[in-house]
Every structure is written in structure tokens, then in C-alpha cells.
Amino acid sequence: MALFRRRKQARPAGRDRAADRADLDHLENFVRTRQGVEAFIEPRTTVTETTVILIADDGEWTRRRVDGPEGARRFAHRLAIPIYDVRLMGYPQRMRDYNERRKRRPDQH
């Protein structure tokens, strides 16, 4: 009977959930297999945790959850790639151009 079910406890506000090993492996593989990769920290919102978006020099990109802004900075430092705050820098034009190319030719990716 639904009346007696316990509600799930909400996790404490302000705490980022840890990134999975699979998330970090995916990001590391992206950096190893692309040229000119830069990282951008995306802030936590009401629906998503802190994420990092990696953008290659051709505009190809990927996004995964990280262990907060400091976790993103540690990740970028460890892989020796530049990291920026997307709230300050915005997304690079090459990413928008890449997305536009994919819209026009979805079968090419």
C-alpha cells in the first residue's frame, strides 16, 4: 500500500555526486584521441551535477559529470589541458559550428 512507503531522502544541497570511473575513463579517452582539447566547467544546476565539457579543435565535444569544480580542475591539470569556466568564457564558436554541421548532415557522424 502506497500510504506506508517511505520517501527517498533527498541528498544534501550543495554536494556534488562523485563521478563514476566510467565517466573519467570516457573523458580521458576523448583527450587521448582528439587534438587541441580544452575543458570547460559547467556549474551545478537544479537538475544536473557539475559537469565538464571537453571540446576538441574541430568542435567535437563530450560532457560528463565530475566531482565538482575542483574535481574538474584536478582532471584538467592531470591531463595537462586548459580549463575554463563556461560562465565566464562561454562556449567556443567551433563547438557551435560543429553542432550546426551535424544538424545539416546527421548521417556523417
XYZ file of C-alpha atoms in Angstrom:
109
model
C 0.000 0.000 0.000
C 1.482 3.303 -1.115
C 0.486 5.152 2.060
C 3.160 3.404 4.098
C 6.060 3.645 1.699
C 8.977 5.718 2.816
C 10.006 8.672 0.766
C 13.505 8.675 -0.586
C 15.665 11.059 1.326
C 16.919 13.957 -0.686
C 20.656 14.297 -0.752
C 22.099 17.356 0.939
C 22.073 20.501 -1.171
C 25.411 21.779 -2.370
C 27.097 18.381 -2.592
C 28.164 17.060 -5.972
C 27.795 13.354 -6.565
C 31.104 11.720 -7.345
C 31.912 10.972 -10.950
C 31.898 7.315 -11.924
C 35.137 5.708 -13.077
C 33.430 5.188 -16.450
C 32.849 8.960 -16.720
C 36.518 9.717 -16.103
C 37.657 6.941 -18.459
C 35.445 8.371 -21.203
C 36.870 11.872 -20.692
C 40.454 10.620 -20.638
C 39.897 8.643 -23.837
C 38.437 11.728 -25.528
C 41.542 13.752 -24.620
C 43.901 10.992 -25.826
C 42.140 10.529 -29.166
C 41.458 14.168 -30.173
C 43.652 17.165 -30.963
C 43.582 20.510 -29.149
C 41.124 19.548 -26.393
C 40.053 22.204 -23.899
C 37.878 21.698 -20.828
C 35.000 23.908 -19.699
C 33.421 23.650 -16.252
C 29.623 23.739 -16.330
C 28.097 24.663 -12.965
C 25.709 22.528 -10.989
C 22.057 23.338 -11.637
C 18.833 22.213 -10.042
C 18.714 19.249 -12.417
C 22.336 18.366 -13.156
C 25.527 17.976 -11.184
C 28.701 19.850 -12.064
C 29.885 18.681 -15.462
C 32.912 19.223 -17.620
C 32.582 19.578 -21.350
C 35.633 18.740 -23.442
C 35.876 20.420 -26.840
C 38.385 19.356 -29.493
C 39.919 21.744 -32.032
C 37.395 20.655 -34.697
C 34.480 21.423 -32.329
C 33.637 17.814 -31.456
C 32.629 17.651 -27.812
C 31.624 15.405 -24.957
C 30.215 16.058 -21.500
C 30.353 14.066 -18.275
C 29.736 14.543 -14.563
C 32.761 15.391 -12.402
C 33.475 15.745 -8.694
C 32.634 19.444 -8.574
C 34.638 22.365 -9.956
C 37.782 21.349 -8.082
C 37.496 17.818 -9.466
C 37.298 19.278 -12.977
C 40.396 21.387 -12.351
C 42.322 18.393 -10.977
C 41.297 16.330 -14.016
C 42.445 19.025 -16.482
C 45.691 19.604 -14.604
C 46.468 15.884 -14.535
C 45.963 15.648 -18.315
C 47.695 18.992 -18.971
C 44.782 20.582 -20.834
C 43.476 24.129 -20.421
C 40.317 24.577 -18.367
C 37.866 27.464 -18.355
C 34.671 28.399 -16.560
C 31.870 28.375 -19.128
C 30.042 31.116 -17.173
C 32.973 33.451 -17.800
C 34.129 32.329 -21.243
C 31.026 30.950 -22.918
C 31.172 28.082 -25.398
C 33.668 28.417 -28.259
C 32.394 29.125 -31.756
C 33.969 25.907 -33.062
C 31.523 23.914 -30.899
C 28.527 25.766 -32.324
C 29.899 25.269 -35.856
C 30.334 21.538 -35.184
C 26.753 21.255 -33.905
C 25.482 23.080 -36.993
C 27.427 20.758 -39.318
C 25.938 17.733 -37.525
C 22.408 19.134 -37.899
C 22.880 19.549 -41.627
C 24.472 16.089 -42.070
C 23.289 13.766 -39.287
C 24.419 10.693 -41.263
C 28.039 11.905 -41.232
C 28.630 11.286 -37.510
